[in-house]
Amino acid sequence: MLLLQTEIFRQPQLIIDAVMTFKKILRKLNNRYVYATLAFLVVILFIDQFNLFEQIRLHRSLKDQKQQIEYYQEEISQNKQYLEALQNDTATMEQVAREQYLMKRDNEVIYLIETQE
Protein backbone atom coordinates (compact mmCIF):
# COMPACT_ATOMS: atom_id res chain seq x y z
CA MET A 1 0.00 0.00 0.00
CA LEU A 2 2.79 2.37 0.86
CA LEU A 3 4.53 1.57 -2.41
CA LEU A 4 1.49 2.55 -4.46
CA GLN A 5 1.12 5.86 -2.66
CA THR A 6 4.76 6.84 -3.25
CA GLU A 7 4.48 6.09 -6.97
CA ILE A 8 1.34 8.19 -7.26
CA PHE A 9 3.17 11.08 -5.63
CA ARG A 10 6.26 10.61 -7.85
CA GLN A 11 4.37 10.86 -11.14
CA PRO A 12 3.25 14.48 -10.67
CA GLN A 13 6.81 15.38 -9.70
CA LEU A 14 8.07 13.81 -12.96
CA ILE A 15 5.51 15.82 -14.92
CA ILE A 16 6.51 19.01 -13.12
CA ASP A 17 10.20 18.33 -13.84
CA ALA A 18 9.43 17.75 -17.52
CA VAL A 19 7.46 21.01 -17.73
CA MET A 20 10.27 22.92 -16.01
CA THR A 21 12.89 21.55 -18.41
CA PHE A 22 10.61 22.38 -21.34
CA LYS A 23 10.26 25.95 -20.07
CA LYS A 24 14.04 26.23 -19.77
CA ILE A 25 14.42 25.04 -23.34
CA LEU A 26 11.82 27.54 -24.54
CA ARG A 27 13.62 30.39 -22.76
CA LYS A 28 16.88 29.46 -24.46
CA LEU A 29 15.18 29.25 -27.86
CA ASN A 30 13.39 32.56 -27.40
CA ASN A 31 15.95 34.86 -29.04
CA ARG A 32 16.37 36.59 -32.39
CA TYR A 33 19.14 34.28 -33.63
CA VAL A 34 16.91 31.23 -33.38
CA TYR A 35 14.11 33.10 -35.15
CA ALA A 36 16.49 34.23 -37.90
CA THR A 37 17.79 30.70 -38.35
CA LEU A 38 14.27 29.26 -38.52
CA ALA A 39 13.21 31.92 -41.03
CA PHE A 40 16.28 31.18 -43.13
CA LEU A 41 15.54 27.43 -43.11
CA VAL A 42 11.91 28.00 -44.08
CA VAL A 43 12.96 30.21 -46.98
CA ILE A 44 15.61 27.79 -48.18
CA LEU A 45 13.50 24.64 -47.82
CA PHE A 46 10.11 25.86 -49.06
CA ILE A 47 10.07 29.33 -50.63
CA ASP A 48 13.33 29.68 -52.59
CA GLN A 49 13.51 29.11 -56.34
CA PHE A 50 15.59 25.95 -55.79
CA ASN A 51 13.68 24.64 -52.77
CA LEU A 52 13.73 21.11 -51.44
CA PHE A 53 10.95 19.87 -53.71
CA GLU A 54 12.60 21.37 -56.79
CA GLN A 55 15.87 19.67 -55.86
CA ILE A 56 14.12 16.31 -55.56
CA ARG A 57 12.43 16.83 -58.94
CA LEU A 58 15.73 17.82 -60.56
CA HIS A 59 17.49 14.78 -59.06
CA ARG A 60 14.85 12.44 -60.50
CA SER A 61 15.08 14.16 -63.87
CA LEU A 62 18.86 13.82 -63.86
CA LYS A 63 18.58 10.11 -63.04
CA ASP A 64 16.12 9.58 -65.91
CA GLN A 65 18.38 11.45 -68.33
CA LYS A 66 21.38 9.35 -67.32
CA GLN A 67 19.37 6.21 -68.06
CA GLN A 68 18.43 7.64 -71.45
CA ILE A 69 22.10 8.39 -72.18
CA GLU A 70 23.04 4.78 -71.42
CA TYR A 71 20.19 3.49 -73.61
CA TYR A 72 21.16 5.67 -76.57
CA GLN A 73 24.85 4.81 -76.23
CA GLU A 74 23.93 1.11 -76.47
CA GLU A 75 21.74 1.85 -79.51
CA ILE A 76 24.58 3.77 -81.18
CA SER A 77 27.02 0.92 -80.65
CA GLN A 78 24.54 -1.62 -82.06
CA ASN A 79 23.85 0.58 -85.08
CA LYS A 80 27.58 1.04 -85.71
CA GLN A 81 28.04 -2.74 -85.73
CA TYR A 82 25.09 -3.13 -88.09
CA LEU A 83 26.41 -0.40 -90.42
CA GLU A 84 29.85 -2.00 -90.48
CA ALA A 85 28.25 -5.36 -91.30
CA LEU A 86 26.25 -3.75 -94.10
CA GLN A 87 29.33 -2.11 -95.60
CA ASN A 88 31.60 -5.15 -95.42
CA ASP A 89 29.41 -8.27 -95.60
CA THR A 90 27.68 -9.02 -98.91
CA ALA A 91 25.36 -11.59 -97.32
CA THR A 92 24.03 -8.95 -94.91
CA MET A 93 23.58 -6.49 -97.78
CA GLU A 94 21.61 -9.05 -99.77
CA GLN A 95 19.47 -9.96 -96.76
CA VAL A 96 18.56 -6.32 -96.11
CA ALA A 97 17.84 -5.68 -99.79
CA ARG A 98 15.54 -8.68 -100.01
CA GLU A 99 13.70 -8.18 -96.68
CA GLN A 100 13.32 -4.42 -96.49
CA TYR A 101 13.32 -3.32 -100.12
CA LEU A 102 11.77 -6.46 -101.66
CA MET A 103 14.52 -6.74 -104.27
CA LYS A 104 14.89 -9.98 -106.19
CA ARG A 105 17.04 -11.60 -108.76
CA ASP A 106 15.88 -11.74 -112.36
CA ASN A 107 14.77 -15.37 -112.27
CA GLU A 108 12.96 -15.25 -108.89
CA VAL A 109 9.35 -14.67 -107.86
CA ILE A 110 8.49 -13.16 -104.49
CA TYR A 111 5.39 -14.17 -102.56
CA LEU A 112 4.42 -11.94 -99.63
CA ILE A 113 2.44 -13.53 -96.85
CA GLU A 114 0.89 -11.08 -94.41
CA THR A 115 -0.39 -12.25 -91.06
CA GLN A 116 -3.04 -10.56 -88.97
CA GLU A 117 -2.04 -9.61 -85.47
mmCIF file with all atom_site columns, C-alpha atoms in Angstrom:
data_model
loop_
_atom_site.group_PDB
_atom_site.id
_atom_site.type_symbol
_atom_site.label_atom_id
_atom_site.label_alt_id
_atom_site.label_comp_id
_atom_site.label_asym_id
_atom_site.label_entity_id
_atom_site.label_seq_id
_atom_site.pdbx_PDB_ins_code
_atom_site.Cartn_x
_atom_site.Cartn_y
_atom_site.Cartn_z
_atom_site.occupancy
_atom_site.B_iso_or_equiv
_atom_site.pdbx_formal_charge
_atom_site.auth_seq_id
_atom_site.auth_comp_id
_atom_site.auth_asym_id
_atom_site.auth_atom_id
_atom_site.pdbx_PDB_model_num
ATOM 1   C CA . MET A 1 1   ? 0.000  0.000   0.000    1.00 0.00 ? 1   MET A CA 1
ATOM 2   C CA . LEU A 1 2   ? 2.789  2.371   0.865    1.00 0.00 ? 2   LEU A CA 1
ATOM 3   C CA . LEU A 1 3   ? 4.535  1.574   -2.408   1.00 0.00 ? 3   LEU A CA 1
ATOM 4   C CA . LEU A 1 4   ? 1.485  2.552   -4.463   1.00 0.00 ? 4   LEU A CA 1
ATOM 5   C CA . GLN A 1 5   ? 1.122  5.861   -2.660   1.00 0.00 ? 5   GLN A CA 1
ATOM 6   C CA . THR A 1 6   ? 4.759  6.843   -3.247   1.00 0.00 ? 6   THR A CA 1
ATOM 7   C CA . GLU A 1 7   ? 4.475  6.089   -6.971   1.00 0.00 ? 7   GLU A CA 1
ATOM 8   C CA . ILE A 1 8   ? 1.345  8.187   -7.260   1.00 0.00 ? 8   ILE A CA 1
ATOM 9   C CA . PHE A 1 9   ? 3.173  11.081  -5.628   1.00 0.00 ? 9   PHE A CA 1
ATOM 10  C CA . ARG A 1 10  ? 6.260  10.612  -7.845   1.00 0.00 ? 10  ARG A CA 1
ATOM 11  C CA . GLN A 1 11  ? 4.367  10.856  -11.144  1.00 0.00 ? 11  GLN A CA 1
ATOM 12  C CA . PRO A 1 12  ? 3.253  14.476  -10.667  1.00 0.00 ? 12  PRO A CA 1
ATOM 13  C CA . GLN A 1 13  ? 6.813  15.376  -9.701   1.00 0.00 ? 13  GLN A CA 1
ATOM 14  C CA . LEU A 1 14  ? 8.073  13.813  -12.964  1.00 0.00 ? 14  LEU A CA 1
ATOM 15  C CA . ILE A 1 15  ? 5.511  15.819  -14.918  1.00 0.00 ? 15  ILE A CA 1
ATOM 16  C CA . ILE A 1 16  ? 6.509  19.012  -13.117  1.00 0.00 ? 16  ILE A CA 1
ATOM 17  C CA . ASP A 1 17  ? 10.200 18.334  -13.842  1.00 0.00 ? 17  ASP A CA 1
ATOM 18  C CA . ALA A 1 18  ? 9.431  17.753  -17.517  1.00 0.00 ? 18  ALA A CA 1
ATOM 19  C CA . VAL A 1 19  ? 7.462  21.007  -17.725  1.00 0.00 ? 19  VAL A CA 1
ATOM 20  C CA . MET A 1 20  ? 10.266 22.916  -16.009  1.00 0.00 ? 20  MET A CA 1
ATOM 21  C CA . THR A 1 21  ? 12.892 21.553  -18.410  1.00 0.00 ? 21  THR A CA 1
ATOM 22  C CA . PHE A 1 22  ? 10.612 22.378  -21.340  1.00 0.00 ? 22  PHE A CA 1
ATOM 23  C CA . LYS A 1 23  ? 10.255 25.946  -20.068  1.00 0.00 ? 23  LYS A CA 1
ATOM 24  C CA . LYS A 1 24  ? 14.035 26.235  -19.767  1.00 0.00 ? 24  LYS A CA 1
ATOM 25  C CA . ILE A 1 25  ? 14.423 25.044  -23.336  1.00 0.00 ? 25  ILE A CA 1
ATOM 26  C CA . LEU A 1 26  ? 11.822 27.539  -24.544  1.00 0.00 ? 26  LEU A CA 1
ATOM 27  C CA . ARG A 1 27  ? 13.617 30.388  -22.756  1.00 0.00 ? 27  ARG A CA 1
ATOM 28  C CA . LYS A 1 28  ? 16.877 29.459  -24.460  1.00 0.00 ? 28  LYS A CA 1
ATOM 29  C CA . LEU A 1 29  ? 15.179 29.254  -27.861  1.00 0.00 ? 29  LEU A CA 1
ATOM 30  C CA . ASN A 1 30  ? 13.393 32.561  -27.401  1.00 0.00 ? 30  ASN A CA 1
ATOM 31  C CA . ASN A 1 31  ? 15.949 34.864  -29.043  1.00 0.00 ? 31  ASN A CA 1
ATOM 32  C CA . ARG A 1 32  ? 16.375 36.586  -32.386  1.00 0.00 ? 32  ARG A CA 1
ATOM 33  C CA . TYR A 1 33  ? 19.137 34.277  -33.633  1.00 0.00 ? 33  TYR A CA 1
ATOM 34  C CA . VAL A 1 34  ? 16.906 31.234  -33.375  1.00 0.00 ? 34  VAL A CA 1
ATOM 35  C CA . TYR A 1 35  ? 14.111 33.099  -35.147  1.00 0.00 ? 35  TYR A CA 1
ATOM 36  C CA . ALA A 1 36  ? 16.486 34.232  -37.898  1.00 0.00 ? 36  ALA A CA 1
ATOM 37  C CA . THR A 1 37  ? 17.793 30.701  -38.346  1.00 0.00 ? 37  THR A CA 1
ATOM 38  C CA . LEU A 1 38  ? 14.269 29.256  -38.522  1.00 0.00 ? 38  LEU A CA 1
ATOM 39  C CA . ALA A 1 39  ? 13.205 31.923  -41.027  1.00 0.00 ? 39  ALA A CA 1
ATOM 40  C CA . PHE A 1 40  ? 16.284 31.177  -43.129  1.00 0.00 ? 40  PHE A CA 1
ATOM 41  C CA . LEU A 1 41  ? 15.543 27.433  -43.108  1.00 0.00 ? 41  LEU A CA 1
ATOM 42  C CA . VAL A 1 42  ? 11.910 28.005  -44.079  1.00 0.00 ? 42  VAL A CA 1
ATOM 43  C CA . VAL A 1 43  ? 12.962 30.213  -46.980  1.00 0.00 ? 43  VAL A CA 1
ATOM 44  C CA . ILE A 1 44  ? 15.614 27.790  -48.183  1.00 0.00 ? 44  ILE A CA 1
ATOM 45  C CA . LEU A 1 45  ? 13.501 24.645  -47.816  1.00 0.00 ? 45  LEU A CA 1
ATOM 46  C CA . PHE A 1 46  ? 10.114 25.858  -49.065  1.00 0.00 ? 46  PHE A CA 1
ATOM 47  C CA . ILE A 1 47  ? 10.073 29.326  -50.634  1.00 0.00 ? 47  ILE A CA 1
ATOM 48  C CA . ASP A 1 48  ? 13.326 29.677  -52.587  1.00 0.00 ? 48  ASP A CA 1
ATOM 49  C CA . GLN A 1 49  ? 13.514 29.105  -56.342  1.00 0.00 ? 49  GLN A CA 1
ATOM 50  C CA . PHE A 1 50  ? 15.586 25.947  -55.793  1.00 0.00 ? 50  PHE A CA 1
ATOM 51  C CA . ASN A 1 51  ? 13.681 24.643  -52.773  1.00 0.00 ? 51  ASN A CA 1
ATOM 52  C CA . LEU A 1 52  ? 13.728 21.108  -51.441  1.00 0.00 ? 52  LEU A CA 1
ATOM 53  C CA . PHE A 1 53  ? 10.945 19.875  -53.713  1.00 0.00 ? 53  PHE A CA 1
ATOM 54  C CA . GLU A 1 54  ? 12.595 21.367  -56.790  1.00 0.00 ? 54  GLU A CA 1
ATOM 55  C CA . GLN A 1 55  ? 15.870 19.675  -55.857  1.00 0.00 ? 55  GLN A CA 1
ATOM 56  C CA . ILE A 1 56  ? 14.120 16.314  -55.557  1.00 0.00 ? 56  ILE A CA 1
ATOM 57  C CA . ARG A 1 57  ? 12.432 16.833  -58.943  1.00 0.00 ? 57  ARG A CA 1
ATOM 58  C CA . LEU A 1 58  ? 15.734 17.817  -60.562  1.00 0.00 ? 58  LEU A CA 1
ATOM 59  C CA . HIS A 1 59  ? 17.485 14.782  -59.058  1.00 0.00 ? 59  HIS A CA 1
ATOM 60  C CA . ARG A 1 60  ? 14.852 12.440  -60.501  1.00 0.00 ? 60  ARG A CA 1
ATOM 61  C CA . SER A 1 61  ? 15.084 14.155  -63.869  1.00 0.00 ? 61  SER A CA 1
ATOM 62  C CA . LEU A 1 62  ? 18.861 13.817  -63.863  1.00 0.00 ? 62  LEU A CA 1
ATOM 63  C CA . LYS A 1 63  ? 18.582 10.108  -63.045  1.00 0.00 ? 63  LYS A CA 1
ATOM 64  C CA . ASP A 1 64  ? 16.123 9.581   -65.910  1.00 0.00 ? 64  ASP A CA 1
ATOM 65  C CA . GLN A 1 65  ? 18.375 11.445  -68.332  1.00 0.00 ? 65  GLN A CA 1
ATOM 66  C CA . LYS A 1 66  ? 21.382 9.349   -67.318  1.00 0.00 ? 66  LYS A CA 1
ATOM 67  C CA . GLN A 1 67  ? 19.365 6.212   -68.056  1.00 0.00 ? 67  GLN A CA 1
ATOM 68  C CA . GLN A 1 68  ? 18.432 7.639   -71.452  1.00 0.00 ? 68  GLN A CA 1
ATOM 69  C CA . ILE A 1 69  ? 22.102 8.395   -72.181  1.00 0.00 ? 69  ILE A CA 1
ATOM 70  C CA . GLU A 1 70  ? 23.038 4.779   -71.417  1.00 0.00 ? 70  GLU A CA 1
ATOM 71  C CA . TYR A 1 71  ? 20.193 3.489   -73.609  1.00 0.00 ? 71  TYR A CA 1
ATOM 72  C CA . TYR A 1 72  ? 21.163 5.671   -76.571  1.00 0.00 ? 72  TYR A CA 1
ATOM 73  C CA . GLN A 1 73  ? 24.851 4.805   -76.235  1.00 0.00 ? 73  GLN A CA 1
ATOM 74  C CA . GLU A 1 74  ? 23.927 1.111   -76.473  1.00 0.00 ? 74  GLU A CA 1
ATOM 75  C CA . GLU A 1 75  ? 21.744 1.850   -79.514  1.00 0.00 ? 75  GLU A CA 1
ATOM 76  C CA . ILE A 1 76  ? 24.582 3.771   -81.180  1.00 0.00 ? 76  ILE A CA 1
ATOM 77  C CA . SER A 1 77  ? 27.021 0.916   -80.647  1.00 0.00 ? 77  SER A CA 1
ATOM 78  C CA . GLN A 1 78  ? 24.541 -1.624  -82.056  1.00 0.00 ? 78  GLN A CA 1
ATOM 79  C CA . ASN A 1 79  ? 23.848 0.578   -85.084  1.00 0.00 ? 79  ASN A CA 1
ATOM 80  C CA . LYS A 1 80  ? 27.584 1.040   -85.712  1.00 0.00 ? 80  LYS A CA 1
ATOM 81  C CA . GLN A 1 81  ? 28.041 -2.740  -85.733  1.00 0.00 ? 81  GLN A CA 1
ATOM 82  C CA . TYR A 1 82  ? 25.092 -3.126  -88.088  1.00 0.00 ? 82  TYR A CA 1
ATOM 83  C CA . LEU A 1 83  ? 26.415 -0.397  -90.416  1.00 0.00 ? 83  LEU A CA 1
ATOM 84  C CA . GLU A 1 84  ? 29.845 -2.004  -90.479  1.00 0.00 ? 84  GLU A CA 1
ATOM 85  C CA . ALA A 1 85  ? 28.254 -5.360  -91.304  1.00 0.00 ? 85  ALA A CA 1
ATOM 86  C CA . LEU A 1 86  ? 26.252 -3.750  -94.103  1.00 0.00 ? 86  LEU A CA 1
ATOM 87  C CA . GLN A 1 87  ? 29.332 -2.111  -95.602  1.00 0.00 ? 87  GLN A CA 1
ATOM 88  C CA . ASN A 1 88  ? 31.597 -5.154  -95.422  1.00 0.00 ? 88  ASN A CA 1
ATOM 89  C CA . ASP A 1 89  ? 29.413 -8.269  -95.597  1.00 0.00 ? 89  ASP A CA 1
ATOM 90  C CA . THR A 1 90  ? 27.683 -9.023  -98.909  1.00 0.00 ? 90  THR A CA 1
ATOM 91  C CA . ALA A 1 91  ? 25.359 -11.591 -97.324  1.00 0.00 ? 91  ALA A CA 1
ATOM 92  C CA . THR A 1 92  ? 24.027 -8.945  -94.910  1.00 0.00 ? 92  THR A CA 1
ATOM 93  C CA . MET A 1 93  ? 23.578 -6.489  -97.783  1.00 0.00 ? 93  MET A CA 1
ATOM 94  C CA . GLU A 1 94  ? 21.611 -9.049  -99.769  1.00 0.00 ? 94  GLU A CA 1
ATOM 95  C CA . GLN A 1 95  ? 19.468 -9.957  -96.762  1.00 0.00 ? 95  GLN A CA 1
ATOM 96  C CA . VAL A 1 96  ? 18.556 -6.317  -96.114  1.00 0.00 ? 96  VAL A CA 1
ATOM 97  C CA . ALA A 1 97  ? 17.837 -5.684  -99.795  1.00 0.00 ? 97  ALA A CA 1
ATOM 98  C CA . ARG A 1 98  ? 15.541 -8.683  -100.009 1.00 0.00 ? 98  ARG A CA 1
ATOM 99  C CA . GLU A 1 99  ? 13.699 -8.183  -96.679  1.00 0.00 ? 99  GLU A CA 1
ATOM 100 C CA . GLN A 1 100 ? 13.320 -4.419  -96.486  1.00 0.00 ? 100 GLN A CA 1
ATOM 101 C CA . TYR A 1 101 ? 13.321 -3.315  -100.117 1.00 0.00 ? 101 TYR A CA 1
ATOM 102 C CA . LEU A 1 102 ? 11.771 -6.456  -101.661 1.00 0.00 ? 102 LEU A CA 1
ATOM 103 C CA . MET A 1 103 ? 14.515 -6.740  -104.266 1.00 0.00 ? 103 MET A CA 1
ATOM 104 C CA . LYS A 1 104 ? 14.891 -9.978  -106.189 1.00 0.00 ? 104 LYS A CA 1
ATOM 105 C CA . ARG A 1 105 ? 17.038 -11.598 -108.757 1.00 0.00 ? 105 ARG A CA 1
ATOM 106 C CA . ASP A 1 106 ? 15.878 -11.738 -112.361 1.00 0.00 ? 106 ASP A CA 1
ATOM 107 C CA . ASN A 1 107 ? 14.768 -15.371 -112.267 1.00 0.00 ? 107 ASN A CA 1
ATOM 108 C CA . GLU A 1 108 ? 12.957 -15.246 -108.893 1.00 0.00 ? 108 GLU A CA 1
ATOM 109 C CA . VAL A 1 109 ? 9.355  -14.667 -107.864 1.00 0.00 ? 109 VAL A CA 1
ATOM 110 C CA . ILE A 1 110 ? 8.489  -13.157 -104.489 1.00 0.00 ? 110 ILE A CA 1
ATOM 111 C CA . TYR A 1 111 ? 5.389  -14.172 -102.560 1.00 0.00 ? 111 TYR A CA 1
ATOM 112 C CA . LEU A 1 112 ? 4.416  -11.940 -99.629  1.00 0.00 ? 112 LEU A CA 1
ATOM 113 C CA . ILE A 1 113 ? 2.444  -13.527 -96.846  1.00 0.00 ? 113 ILE A CA 1
ATOM 114 C CA . GLU A 1 114 ? 0.885  -11.080 -94.410  1.00 0.00 ? 114 GLU A CA 1
ATOM 115 C CA . THR A 1 115 ? -0.391 -12.247 -91.065  1.00 0.00 ? 115 THR A CA 1
ATOM 116 C CA . GLN A 1 116 ? -3.041 -10.562 -88.974  1.00 0.00 ? 116 GLN A CA 1
ATOM 117 C CA . GLU A 1 117 ? -2.036 -9.613  -85.474  1.00 0.00 ? 117 GLU A CA 1
#
